[in-house]
mmCIF file of C-alpha atoms in Angstrom:
data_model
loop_
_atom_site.group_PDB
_atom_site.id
_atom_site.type_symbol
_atom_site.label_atom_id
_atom_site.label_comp_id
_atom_site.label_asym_id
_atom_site.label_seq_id
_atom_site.Cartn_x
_atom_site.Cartn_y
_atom_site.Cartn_z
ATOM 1 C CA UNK A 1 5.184 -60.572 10.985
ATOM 2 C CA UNK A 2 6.250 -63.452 8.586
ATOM 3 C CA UNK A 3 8.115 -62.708 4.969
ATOM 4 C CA UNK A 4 4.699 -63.593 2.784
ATOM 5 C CA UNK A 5 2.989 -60.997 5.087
ATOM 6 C CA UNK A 6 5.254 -58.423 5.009
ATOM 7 C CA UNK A 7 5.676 -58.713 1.322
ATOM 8 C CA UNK A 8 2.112 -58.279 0.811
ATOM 9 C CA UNK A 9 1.778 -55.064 3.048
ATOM 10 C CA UNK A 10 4.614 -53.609 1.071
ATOM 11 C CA UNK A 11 2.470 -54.896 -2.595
ATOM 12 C CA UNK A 12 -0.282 -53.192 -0.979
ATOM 13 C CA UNK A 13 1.316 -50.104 -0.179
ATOM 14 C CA UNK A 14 2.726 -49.680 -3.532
ATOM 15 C CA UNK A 15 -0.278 -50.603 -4.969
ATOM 16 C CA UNK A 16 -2.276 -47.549 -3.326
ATOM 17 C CA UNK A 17 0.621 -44.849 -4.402
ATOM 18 C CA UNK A 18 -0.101 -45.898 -7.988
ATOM 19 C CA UNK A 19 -3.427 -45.514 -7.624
ATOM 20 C CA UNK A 20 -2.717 -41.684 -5.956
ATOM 21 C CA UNK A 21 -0.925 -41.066 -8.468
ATOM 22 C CA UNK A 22 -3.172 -42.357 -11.348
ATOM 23 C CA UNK A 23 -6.010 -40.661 -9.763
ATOM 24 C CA UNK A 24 -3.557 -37.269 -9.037
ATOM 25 C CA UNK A 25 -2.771 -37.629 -13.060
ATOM 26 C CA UNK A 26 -5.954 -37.865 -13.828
ATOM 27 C CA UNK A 27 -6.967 -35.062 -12.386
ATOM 28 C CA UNK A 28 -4.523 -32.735 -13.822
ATOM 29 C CA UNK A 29 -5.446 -34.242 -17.057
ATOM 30 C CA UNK A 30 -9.087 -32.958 -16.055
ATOM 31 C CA UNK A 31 -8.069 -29.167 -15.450
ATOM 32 C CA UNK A 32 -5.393 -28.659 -18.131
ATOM 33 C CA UNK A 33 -8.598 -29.695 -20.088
ATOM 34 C CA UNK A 34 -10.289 -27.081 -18.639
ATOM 35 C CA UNK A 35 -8.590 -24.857 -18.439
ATOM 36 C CA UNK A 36 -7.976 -24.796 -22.340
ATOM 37 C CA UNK A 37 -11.578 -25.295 -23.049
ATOM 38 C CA UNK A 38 -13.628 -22.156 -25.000
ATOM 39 C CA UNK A 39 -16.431 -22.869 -21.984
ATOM 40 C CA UNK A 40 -14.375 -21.622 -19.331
ATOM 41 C CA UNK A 41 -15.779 -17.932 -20.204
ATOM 42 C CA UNK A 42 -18.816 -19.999 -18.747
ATOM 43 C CA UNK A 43 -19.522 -19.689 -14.635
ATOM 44 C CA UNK A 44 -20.020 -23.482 -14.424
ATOM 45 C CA UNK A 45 -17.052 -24.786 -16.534
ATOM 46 C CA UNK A 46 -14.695 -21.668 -14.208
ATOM 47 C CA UNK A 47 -15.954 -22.813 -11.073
ATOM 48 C CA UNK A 48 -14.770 -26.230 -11.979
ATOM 49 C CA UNK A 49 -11.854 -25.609 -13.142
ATOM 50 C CA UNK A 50 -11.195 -23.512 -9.748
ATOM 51 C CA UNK A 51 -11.534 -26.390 -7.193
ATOM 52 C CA UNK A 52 -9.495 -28.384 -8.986
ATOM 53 C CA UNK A 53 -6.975 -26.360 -9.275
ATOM 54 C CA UNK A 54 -7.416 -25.531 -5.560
ATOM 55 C CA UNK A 55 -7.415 -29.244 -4.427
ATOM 56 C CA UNK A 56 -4.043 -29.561 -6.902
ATOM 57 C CA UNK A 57 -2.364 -26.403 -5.443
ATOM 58 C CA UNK A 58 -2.896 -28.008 -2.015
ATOM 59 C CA UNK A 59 -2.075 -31.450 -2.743
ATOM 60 C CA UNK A 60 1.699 -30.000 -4.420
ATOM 61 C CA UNK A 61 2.498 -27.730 -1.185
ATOM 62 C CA UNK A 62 1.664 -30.731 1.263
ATOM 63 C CA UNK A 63 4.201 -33.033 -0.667
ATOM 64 C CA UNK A 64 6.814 -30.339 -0.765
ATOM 65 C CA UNK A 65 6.295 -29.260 -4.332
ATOM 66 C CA UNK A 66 6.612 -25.162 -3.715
ATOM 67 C CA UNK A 67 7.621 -24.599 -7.083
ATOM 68 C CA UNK A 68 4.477 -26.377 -8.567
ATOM 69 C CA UNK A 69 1.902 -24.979 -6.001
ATOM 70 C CA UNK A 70 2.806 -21.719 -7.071
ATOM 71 C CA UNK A 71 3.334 -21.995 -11.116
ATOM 72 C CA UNK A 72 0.171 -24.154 -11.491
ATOM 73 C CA UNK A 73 -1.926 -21.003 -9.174
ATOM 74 C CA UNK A 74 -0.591 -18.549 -11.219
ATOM 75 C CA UNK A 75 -1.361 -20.240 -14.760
ATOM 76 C CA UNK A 76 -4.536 -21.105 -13.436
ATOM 77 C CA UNK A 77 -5.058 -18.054 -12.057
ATOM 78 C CA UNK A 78 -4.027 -16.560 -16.003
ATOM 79 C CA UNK A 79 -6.383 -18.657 -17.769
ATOM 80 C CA UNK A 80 -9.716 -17.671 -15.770
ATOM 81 C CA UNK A 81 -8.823 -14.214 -16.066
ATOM 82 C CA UNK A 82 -8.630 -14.156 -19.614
ATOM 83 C CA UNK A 83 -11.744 -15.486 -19.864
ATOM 84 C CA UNK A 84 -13.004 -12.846 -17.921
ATOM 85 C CA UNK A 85 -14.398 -14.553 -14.808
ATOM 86 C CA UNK A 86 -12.834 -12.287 -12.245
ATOM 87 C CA UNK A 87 -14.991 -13.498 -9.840
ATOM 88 C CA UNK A 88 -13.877 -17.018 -10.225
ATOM 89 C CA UNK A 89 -10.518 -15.672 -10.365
ATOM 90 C CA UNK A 90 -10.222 -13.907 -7.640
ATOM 91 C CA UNK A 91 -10.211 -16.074 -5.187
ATOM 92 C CA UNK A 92 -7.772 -18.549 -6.814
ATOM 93 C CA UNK A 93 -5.450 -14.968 -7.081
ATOM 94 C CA UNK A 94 -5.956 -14.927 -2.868
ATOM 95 C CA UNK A 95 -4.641 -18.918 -3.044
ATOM 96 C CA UNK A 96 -1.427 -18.013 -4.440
ATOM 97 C CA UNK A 97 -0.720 -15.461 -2.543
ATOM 98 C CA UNK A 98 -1.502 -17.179 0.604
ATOM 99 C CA UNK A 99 1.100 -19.951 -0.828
ATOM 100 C CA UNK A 100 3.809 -17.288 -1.867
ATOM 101 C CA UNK A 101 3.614 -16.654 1.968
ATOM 102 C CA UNK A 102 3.322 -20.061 3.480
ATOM 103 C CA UNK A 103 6.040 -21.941 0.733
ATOM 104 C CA UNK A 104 8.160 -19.159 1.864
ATOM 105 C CA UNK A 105 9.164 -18.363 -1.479
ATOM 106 C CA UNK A 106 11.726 -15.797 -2.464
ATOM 107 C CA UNK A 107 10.833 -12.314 -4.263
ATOM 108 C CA UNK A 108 12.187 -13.129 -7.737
ATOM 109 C CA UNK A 109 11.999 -11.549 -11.292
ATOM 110 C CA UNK A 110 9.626 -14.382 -12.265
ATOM 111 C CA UNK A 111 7.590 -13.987 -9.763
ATOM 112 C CA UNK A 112 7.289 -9.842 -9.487
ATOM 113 C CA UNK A 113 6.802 -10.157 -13.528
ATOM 114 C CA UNK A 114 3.790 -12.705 -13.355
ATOM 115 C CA UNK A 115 2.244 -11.084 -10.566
ATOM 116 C CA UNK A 116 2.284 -7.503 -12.764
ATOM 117 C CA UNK A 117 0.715 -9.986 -15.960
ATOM 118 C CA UNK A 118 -1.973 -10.847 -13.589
ATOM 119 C CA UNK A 119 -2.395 -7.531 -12.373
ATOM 120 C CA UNK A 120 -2.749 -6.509 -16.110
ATOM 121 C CA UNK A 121 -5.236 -9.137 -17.221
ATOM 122 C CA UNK A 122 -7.694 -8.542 -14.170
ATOM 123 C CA UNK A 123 -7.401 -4.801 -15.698
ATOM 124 C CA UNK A 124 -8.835 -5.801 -19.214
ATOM 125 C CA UNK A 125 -11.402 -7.959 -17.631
ATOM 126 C CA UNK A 126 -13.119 -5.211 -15.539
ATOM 127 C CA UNK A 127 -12.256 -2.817 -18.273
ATOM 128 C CA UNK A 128 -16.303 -1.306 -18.652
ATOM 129 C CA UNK A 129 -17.413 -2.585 -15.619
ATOM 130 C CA UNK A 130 -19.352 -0.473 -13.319
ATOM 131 C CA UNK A 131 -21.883 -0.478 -10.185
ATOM 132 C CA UNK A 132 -21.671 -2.361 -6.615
ATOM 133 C CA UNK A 133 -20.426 -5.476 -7.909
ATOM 134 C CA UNK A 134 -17.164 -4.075 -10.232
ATOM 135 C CA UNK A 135 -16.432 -2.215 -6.817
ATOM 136 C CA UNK A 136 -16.511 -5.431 -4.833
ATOM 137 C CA UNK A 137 -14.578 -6.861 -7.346
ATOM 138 C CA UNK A 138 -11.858 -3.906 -7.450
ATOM 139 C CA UNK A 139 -11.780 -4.348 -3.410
ATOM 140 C CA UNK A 140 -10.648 -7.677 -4.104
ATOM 141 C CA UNK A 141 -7.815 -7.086 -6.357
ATOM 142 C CA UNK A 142 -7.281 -4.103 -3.961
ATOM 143 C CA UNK A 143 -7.039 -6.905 -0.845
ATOM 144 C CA UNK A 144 -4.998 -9.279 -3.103
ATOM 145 C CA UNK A 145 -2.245 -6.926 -4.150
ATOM 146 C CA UNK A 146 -1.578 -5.939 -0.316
ATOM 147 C CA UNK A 147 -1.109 -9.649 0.240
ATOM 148 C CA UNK A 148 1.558 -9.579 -2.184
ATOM 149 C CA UNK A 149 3.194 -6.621 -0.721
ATOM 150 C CA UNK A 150 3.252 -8.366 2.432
ATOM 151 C CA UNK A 151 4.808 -11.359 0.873
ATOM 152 C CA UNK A 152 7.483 -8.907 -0.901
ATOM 153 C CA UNK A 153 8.178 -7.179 2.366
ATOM 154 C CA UNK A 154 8.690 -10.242 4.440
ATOM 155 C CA UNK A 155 10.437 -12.330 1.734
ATOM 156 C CA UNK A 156 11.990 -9.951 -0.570
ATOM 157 C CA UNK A 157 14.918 -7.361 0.140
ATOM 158 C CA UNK A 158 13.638 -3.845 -0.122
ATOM 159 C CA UNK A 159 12.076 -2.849 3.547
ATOM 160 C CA UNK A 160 8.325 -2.602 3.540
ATOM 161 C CA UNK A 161 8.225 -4.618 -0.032
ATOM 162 C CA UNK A 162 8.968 -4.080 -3.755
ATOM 163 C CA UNK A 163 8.501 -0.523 -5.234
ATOM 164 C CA UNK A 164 6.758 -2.214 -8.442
ATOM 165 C CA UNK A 165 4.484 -3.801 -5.883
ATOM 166 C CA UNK A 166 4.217 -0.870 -3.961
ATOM 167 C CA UNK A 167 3.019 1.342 -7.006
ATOM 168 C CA UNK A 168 0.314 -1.197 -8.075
ATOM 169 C CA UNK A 169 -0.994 -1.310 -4.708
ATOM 170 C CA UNK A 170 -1.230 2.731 -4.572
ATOM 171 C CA UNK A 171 -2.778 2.690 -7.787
ATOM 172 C CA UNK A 172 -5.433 0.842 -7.223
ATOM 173 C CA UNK A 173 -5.988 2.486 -3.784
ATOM 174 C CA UNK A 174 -6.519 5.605 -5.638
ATOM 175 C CA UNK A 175 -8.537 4.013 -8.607
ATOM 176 C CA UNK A 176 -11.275 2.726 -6.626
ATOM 177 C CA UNK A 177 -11.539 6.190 -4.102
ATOM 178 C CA UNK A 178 -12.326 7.786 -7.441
ATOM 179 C CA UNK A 179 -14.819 4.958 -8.508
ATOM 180 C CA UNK A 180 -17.177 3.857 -5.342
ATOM 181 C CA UNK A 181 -19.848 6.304 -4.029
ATOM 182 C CA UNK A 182 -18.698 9.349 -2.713
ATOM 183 C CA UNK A 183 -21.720 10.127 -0.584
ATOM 184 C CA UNK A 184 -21.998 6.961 1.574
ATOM 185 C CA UNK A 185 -18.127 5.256 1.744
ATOM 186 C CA UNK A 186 -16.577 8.944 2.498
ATOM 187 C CA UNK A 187 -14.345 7.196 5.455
ATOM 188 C CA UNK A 188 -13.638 4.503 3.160
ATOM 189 C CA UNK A 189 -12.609 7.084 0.432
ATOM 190 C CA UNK A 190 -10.189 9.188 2.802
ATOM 191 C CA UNK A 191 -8.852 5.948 3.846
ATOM 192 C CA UNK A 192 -7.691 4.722 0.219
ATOM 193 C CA UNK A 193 -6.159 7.966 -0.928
ATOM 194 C CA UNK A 194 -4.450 7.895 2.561
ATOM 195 C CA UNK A 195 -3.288 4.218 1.574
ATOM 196 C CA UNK A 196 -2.414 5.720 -2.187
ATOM 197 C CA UNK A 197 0.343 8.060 -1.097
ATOM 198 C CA UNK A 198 1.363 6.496 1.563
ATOM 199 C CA UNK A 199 2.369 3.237 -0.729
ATOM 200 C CA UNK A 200 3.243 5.477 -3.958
ATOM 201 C CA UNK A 201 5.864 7.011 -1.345
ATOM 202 C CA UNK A 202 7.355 3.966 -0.527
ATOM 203 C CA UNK A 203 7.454 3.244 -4.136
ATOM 204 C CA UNK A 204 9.299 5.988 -4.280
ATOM 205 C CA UNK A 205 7.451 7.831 -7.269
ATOM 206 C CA UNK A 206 6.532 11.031 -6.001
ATOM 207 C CA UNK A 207 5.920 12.724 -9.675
ATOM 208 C CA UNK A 208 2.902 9.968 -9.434
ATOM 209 C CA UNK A 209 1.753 11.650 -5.987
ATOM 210 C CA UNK A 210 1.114 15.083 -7.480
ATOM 211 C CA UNK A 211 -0.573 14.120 -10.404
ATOM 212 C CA UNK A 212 -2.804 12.893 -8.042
ATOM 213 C CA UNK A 213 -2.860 16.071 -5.675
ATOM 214 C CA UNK A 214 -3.163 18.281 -8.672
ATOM 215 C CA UNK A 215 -7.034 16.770 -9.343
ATOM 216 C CA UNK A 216 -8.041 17.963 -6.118
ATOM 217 C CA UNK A 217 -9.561 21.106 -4.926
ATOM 218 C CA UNK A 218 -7.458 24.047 -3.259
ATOM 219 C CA UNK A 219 -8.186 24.475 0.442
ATOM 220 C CA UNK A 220 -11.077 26.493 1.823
ATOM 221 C CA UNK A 221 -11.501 29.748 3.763
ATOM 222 C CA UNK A 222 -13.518 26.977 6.125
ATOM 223 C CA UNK A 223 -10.590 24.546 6.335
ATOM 224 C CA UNK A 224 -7.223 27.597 6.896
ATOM 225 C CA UNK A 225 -9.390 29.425 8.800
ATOM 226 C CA UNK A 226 -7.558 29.358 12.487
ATOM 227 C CA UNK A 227 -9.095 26.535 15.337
ATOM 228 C CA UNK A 228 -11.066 25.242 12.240
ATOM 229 C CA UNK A 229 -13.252 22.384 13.484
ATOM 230 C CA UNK A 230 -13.263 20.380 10.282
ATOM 231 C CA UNK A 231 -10.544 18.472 9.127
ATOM 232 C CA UNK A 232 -7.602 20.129 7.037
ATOM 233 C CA UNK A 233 -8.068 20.165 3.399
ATOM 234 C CA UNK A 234 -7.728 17.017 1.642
ATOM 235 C CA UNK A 235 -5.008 18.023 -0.711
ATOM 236 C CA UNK A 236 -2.669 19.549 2.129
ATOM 237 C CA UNK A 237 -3.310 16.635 4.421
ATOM 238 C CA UNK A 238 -2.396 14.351 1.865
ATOM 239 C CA UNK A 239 0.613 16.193 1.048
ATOM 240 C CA UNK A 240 1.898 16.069 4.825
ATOM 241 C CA UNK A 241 0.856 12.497 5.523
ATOM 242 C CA UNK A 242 3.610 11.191 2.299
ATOM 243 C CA UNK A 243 6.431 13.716 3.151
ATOM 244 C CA UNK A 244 5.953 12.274 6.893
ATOM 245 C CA UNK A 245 6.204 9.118 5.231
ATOM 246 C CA UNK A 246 9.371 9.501 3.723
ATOM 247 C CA UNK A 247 10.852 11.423 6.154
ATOM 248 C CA UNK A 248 10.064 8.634 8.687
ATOM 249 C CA UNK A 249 11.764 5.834 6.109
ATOM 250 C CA UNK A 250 14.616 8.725 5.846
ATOM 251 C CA UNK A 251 14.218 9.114 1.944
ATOM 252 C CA UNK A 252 14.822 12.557 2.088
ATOM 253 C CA UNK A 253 15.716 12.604 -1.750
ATOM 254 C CA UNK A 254 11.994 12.101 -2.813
ATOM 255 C CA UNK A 255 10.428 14.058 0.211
ATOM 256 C CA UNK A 256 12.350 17.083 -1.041
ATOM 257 C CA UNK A 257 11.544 16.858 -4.842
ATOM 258 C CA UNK A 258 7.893 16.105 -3.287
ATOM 259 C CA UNK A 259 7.765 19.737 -1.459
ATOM 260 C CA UNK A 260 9.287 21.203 -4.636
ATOM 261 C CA UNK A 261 7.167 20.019 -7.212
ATOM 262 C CA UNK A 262 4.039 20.647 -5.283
ATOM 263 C CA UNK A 263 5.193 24.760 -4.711
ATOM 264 C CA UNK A 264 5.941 24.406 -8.373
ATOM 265 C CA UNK A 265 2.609 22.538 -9.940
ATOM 266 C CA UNK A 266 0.223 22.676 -7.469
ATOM 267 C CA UNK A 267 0.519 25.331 -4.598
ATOM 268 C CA UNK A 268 -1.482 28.508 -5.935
ATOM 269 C CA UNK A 269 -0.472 30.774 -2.996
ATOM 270 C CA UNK A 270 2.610 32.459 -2.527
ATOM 271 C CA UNK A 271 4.936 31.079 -0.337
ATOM 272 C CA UNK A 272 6.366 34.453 0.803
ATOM 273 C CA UNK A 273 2.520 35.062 2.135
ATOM 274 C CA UNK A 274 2.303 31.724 3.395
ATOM 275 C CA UNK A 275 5.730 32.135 5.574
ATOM 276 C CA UNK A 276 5.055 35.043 7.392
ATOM 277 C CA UNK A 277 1.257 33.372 8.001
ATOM 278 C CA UNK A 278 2.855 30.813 9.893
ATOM 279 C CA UNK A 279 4.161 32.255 12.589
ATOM 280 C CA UNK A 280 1.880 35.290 12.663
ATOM 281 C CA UNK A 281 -1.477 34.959 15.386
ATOM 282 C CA UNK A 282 -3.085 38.468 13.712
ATOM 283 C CA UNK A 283 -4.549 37.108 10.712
ATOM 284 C CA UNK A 284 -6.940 34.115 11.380
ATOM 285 C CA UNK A 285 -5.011 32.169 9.405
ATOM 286 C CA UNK A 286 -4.041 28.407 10.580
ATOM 287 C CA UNK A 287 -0.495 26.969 10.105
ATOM 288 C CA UNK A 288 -0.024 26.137 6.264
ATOM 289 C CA UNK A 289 0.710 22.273 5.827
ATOM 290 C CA UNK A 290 3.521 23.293 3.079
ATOM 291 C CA UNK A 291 5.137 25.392 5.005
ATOM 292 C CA UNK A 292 5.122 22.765 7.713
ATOM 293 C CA UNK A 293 6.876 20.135 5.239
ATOM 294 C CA UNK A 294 9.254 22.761 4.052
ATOM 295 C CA UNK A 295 10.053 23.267 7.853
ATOM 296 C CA UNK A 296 10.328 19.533 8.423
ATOM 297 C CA UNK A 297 12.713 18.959 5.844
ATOM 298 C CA UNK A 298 15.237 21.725 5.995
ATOM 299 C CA UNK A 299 15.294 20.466 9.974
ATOM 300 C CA UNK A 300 15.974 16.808 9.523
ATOM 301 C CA UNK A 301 18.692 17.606 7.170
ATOM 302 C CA UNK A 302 20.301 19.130 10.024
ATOM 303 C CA UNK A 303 21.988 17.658 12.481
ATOM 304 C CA UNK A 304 20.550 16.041 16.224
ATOM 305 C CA UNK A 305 21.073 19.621 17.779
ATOM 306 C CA UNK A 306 18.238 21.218 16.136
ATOM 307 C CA UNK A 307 16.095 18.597 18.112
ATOM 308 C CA UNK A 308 14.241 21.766 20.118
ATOM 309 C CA UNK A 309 13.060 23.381 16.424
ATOM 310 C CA UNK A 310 11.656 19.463 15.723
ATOM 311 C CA UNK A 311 9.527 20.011 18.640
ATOM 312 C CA UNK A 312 8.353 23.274 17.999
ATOM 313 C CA UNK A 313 7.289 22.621 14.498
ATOM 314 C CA UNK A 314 4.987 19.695 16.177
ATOM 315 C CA UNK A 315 3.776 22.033 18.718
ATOM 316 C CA UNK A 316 2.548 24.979 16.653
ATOM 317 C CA UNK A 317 1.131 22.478 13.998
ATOM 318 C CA UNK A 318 -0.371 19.866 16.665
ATOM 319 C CA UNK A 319 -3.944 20.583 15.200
ATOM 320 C CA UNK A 320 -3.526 20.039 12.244
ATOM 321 C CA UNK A 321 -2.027 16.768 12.570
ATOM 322 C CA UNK A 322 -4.223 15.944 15.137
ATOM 323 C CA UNK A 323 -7.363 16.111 12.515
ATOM 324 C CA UNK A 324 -5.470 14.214 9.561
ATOM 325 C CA UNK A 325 -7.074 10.803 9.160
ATOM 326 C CA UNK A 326 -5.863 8.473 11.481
ATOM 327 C CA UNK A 327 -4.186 10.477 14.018
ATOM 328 C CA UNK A 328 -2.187 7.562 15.508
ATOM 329 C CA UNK A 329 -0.615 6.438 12.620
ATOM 330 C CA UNK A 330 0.621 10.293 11.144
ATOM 331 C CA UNK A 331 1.811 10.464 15.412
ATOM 332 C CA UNK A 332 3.818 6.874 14.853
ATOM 333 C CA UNK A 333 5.339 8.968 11.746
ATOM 334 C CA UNK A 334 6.400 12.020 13.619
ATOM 335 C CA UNK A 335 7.804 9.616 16.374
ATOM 336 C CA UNK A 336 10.110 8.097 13.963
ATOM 337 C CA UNK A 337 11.117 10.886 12.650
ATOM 338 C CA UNK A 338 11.760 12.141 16.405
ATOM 339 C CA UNK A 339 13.437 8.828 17.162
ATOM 340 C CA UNK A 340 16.023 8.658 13.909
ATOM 341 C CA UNK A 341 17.099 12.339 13.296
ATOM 342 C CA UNK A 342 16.957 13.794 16.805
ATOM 343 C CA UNK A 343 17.457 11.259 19.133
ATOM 344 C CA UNK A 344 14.330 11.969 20.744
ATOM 345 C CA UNK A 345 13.074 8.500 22.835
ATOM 346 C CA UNK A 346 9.432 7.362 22.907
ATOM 347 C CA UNK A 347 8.472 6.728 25.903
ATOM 348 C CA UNK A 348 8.447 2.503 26.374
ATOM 349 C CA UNK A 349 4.985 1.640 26.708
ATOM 350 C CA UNK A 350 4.887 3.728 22.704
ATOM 351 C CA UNK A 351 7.791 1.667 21.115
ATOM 352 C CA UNK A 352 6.094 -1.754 20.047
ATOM 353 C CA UNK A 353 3.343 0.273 18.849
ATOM 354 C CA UNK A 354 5.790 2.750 16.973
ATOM 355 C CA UNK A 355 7.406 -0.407 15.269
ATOM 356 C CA UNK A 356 3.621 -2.376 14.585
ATOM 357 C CA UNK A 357 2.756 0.570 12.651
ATOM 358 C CA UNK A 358 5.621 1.139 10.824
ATOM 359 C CA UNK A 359 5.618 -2.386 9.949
ATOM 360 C CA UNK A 360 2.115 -2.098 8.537
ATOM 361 C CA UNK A 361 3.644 -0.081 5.662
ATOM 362 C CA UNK A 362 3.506 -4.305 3.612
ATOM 363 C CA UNK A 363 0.102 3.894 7.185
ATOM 364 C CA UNK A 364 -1.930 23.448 15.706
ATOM 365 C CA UNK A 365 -1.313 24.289 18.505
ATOM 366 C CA UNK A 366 0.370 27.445 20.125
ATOM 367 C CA UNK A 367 3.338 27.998 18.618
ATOM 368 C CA UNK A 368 6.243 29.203 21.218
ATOM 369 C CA UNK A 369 10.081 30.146 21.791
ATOM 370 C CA UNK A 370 10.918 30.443 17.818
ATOM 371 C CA UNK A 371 12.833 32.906 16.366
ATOM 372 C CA UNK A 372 10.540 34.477 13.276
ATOM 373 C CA UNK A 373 13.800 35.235 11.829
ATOM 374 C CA UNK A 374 15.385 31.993 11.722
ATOM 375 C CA UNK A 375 12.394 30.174 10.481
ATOM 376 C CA UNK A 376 12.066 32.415 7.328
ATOM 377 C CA UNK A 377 16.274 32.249 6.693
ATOM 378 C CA UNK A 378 15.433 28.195 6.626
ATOM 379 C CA UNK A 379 12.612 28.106 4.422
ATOM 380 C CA UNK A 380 14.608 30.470 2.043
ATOM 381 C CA UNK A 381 17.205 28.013 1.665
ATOM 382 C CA UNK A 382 14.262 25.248 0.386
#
């Protein structure tokens, strides 16, 4: 290649970045205009201002600009929202996320604060908003905010993701069981309150938890009677599946004041009653899930040796855990718990599954050879 044509492939060259970047300017220029403008309330004017700020977000990860990507989603992001296109908004909310993720950005104060102001705004935006599409809507926000638990748990130091995360995920688990319909989405419903506590336990607010159990109804004659078919009563299986949580994550601290608070606010039947029920096959009764818990925790605060009273408590409640809401993942709980305080091994072929499920957290039977004695000296020590 001779000197005049190489110094006209290098004019040429430079000539096309200045025209990317005139053009790149020019489109900023186009969506900071927007994005100020009174007629982004408007669906056109929002729906603009989205794919450009889509087609900018991309443009500043692919030329290494992390930082950008994510400030420009997030004002973006602010701007629609206060406008009160959720819609609009919501999938530009799913774009930062996915770039929180992908940039491999670090949890930081900025970031856990701006994700809470978005949080906040998409609140005051749906604030009166009811019927199919405010639930679709609320599904959203509820799909969005476990992305950014994900991104906290993979990228941020607290195991299984920030507990101010964590408690805006539960909420809205819980807000929209007690807002879709009841009589056609009853899986979906069980599901989200399962999903509530579950994430309210890991963020480690368990006062929050009973607020929520106290709303519910006390459990049926149908649902203690003994070999009940149906499934245990909402409230108690709700109560078991978060102290299994937290006994599996060994925060025994908040599993305790849990149990406590719920005999305290919540439980309407005596506990001396519910004791000598437990171990009793005369009076039709099945196994009482706060008994159970109480059970649970005064064993794991022992030490490995009481591994054989572990194992009983799982026997003589097996049915009960067995018709919680998704069996496996209360049995990857009880596992754990198996696994950490008594040395007791899963079986190989269960471990990669133990851990997947575990992971996710970004969620009787005859009794036998107990001493009647022994288990009501333990639960008087609760």
């Amino acid at each position: 290649m001779s000197a005049a044509a190489a110094r006209r492939r290098k004019q040429l060259l430079a000539r096309k970045k200045e025209q990317e970047a005139s053009d790149g300017d020019a489109v900023s220029a186009q969506l900071k205009k927007l994005l100020a403008d009174e007629a982004l309330s408007e669906e056109a004017t929002a729906y603009e201002a989205l794919q450009l700020a889509q087609s900018q977000v991309r443009k500043k990860v692919n030329s290494g600009d992390f930082k950008g990507a994510v400030d420009l989603a997030y004002s973006a992001s602010l701007a629609i929202l206060k406008k009160g296109r959720v819609s609009v908004a919501s999938q530009l909310l799913t774009v930062l996320a996915n770039v929180l993720r992908e940039t491999h950005t670090e949890e930081s104060e900025e970031v856990l604060s701006r994700l809470e102001e978005l949080h906040q705004e998409h609140n005051k935006a749906m604030e009166g908003r009811t019927g199919l599409e405010a639930n679709r809507l609320q599904r959203l926000h509820r799909d969005w905010l476990r992305r950014c638990v994900q991104w906290s748990s993979e990228l941020g130091p607290i195991r299984f993701g920030n507990t101010r995360m964590q408690e805006l995920f539960a909420t809205q688990c819980w807000f929209l069981s007690q807002n879709i319909e009841k009589e056609n989405e009853e899986d979906e419903i069980m599901g989200l309150k399962a999903d509530a506590v579950t994430h309210m336990a890991l963020a480690e607010k368990p006062a929050k938890i009973i607020e929520w159990l106290k709303t519910l109804p006390a459990p049926t004659d149908k649902e203690t009677k003994t070999g009940h078919v149906c499934p245990p009563a909402e409230r108690d299986a709700l109560l078991t599946r978060a102290v299994l949580c937290l006994c599996a994550i060994e925060n025994l601290r908040d599993a305790s004041t849990l149990v406590r608070s719920y005999i305290a606010n919540v439980e309407e039947r005596k506990m001396d009653d519910l004791t000598k029920s437990y171990t009793s096959k005369e009076d039709g009764k099945a196994p009482s899930h706060i008994v159970f818990c109480c059970m649970l925790l005064r064993t794991c605060e022992k030490d490995p040796r009481t591994g054989p009273l572990f194992s009983w408590l799982l026997r003589s409640f097996k049915r009960e855990l067995d018709g919680m809401y998704k069996q496996q993942i209360v049995q990857s709980y009880t596992t754990k718990i198996g696994k950490i305080y008594f040395n007791i091994q899963p079986p190989p072929n269960m471990l990669n599954m133990l851990e997947n499920m575990m992971g996710m957290m970004g969620g009787g039977g005859g009794a036998g050879g107990i001493n009647p004695a022994m288990m009501q000296a333990m639960m008087q020590n609760m």
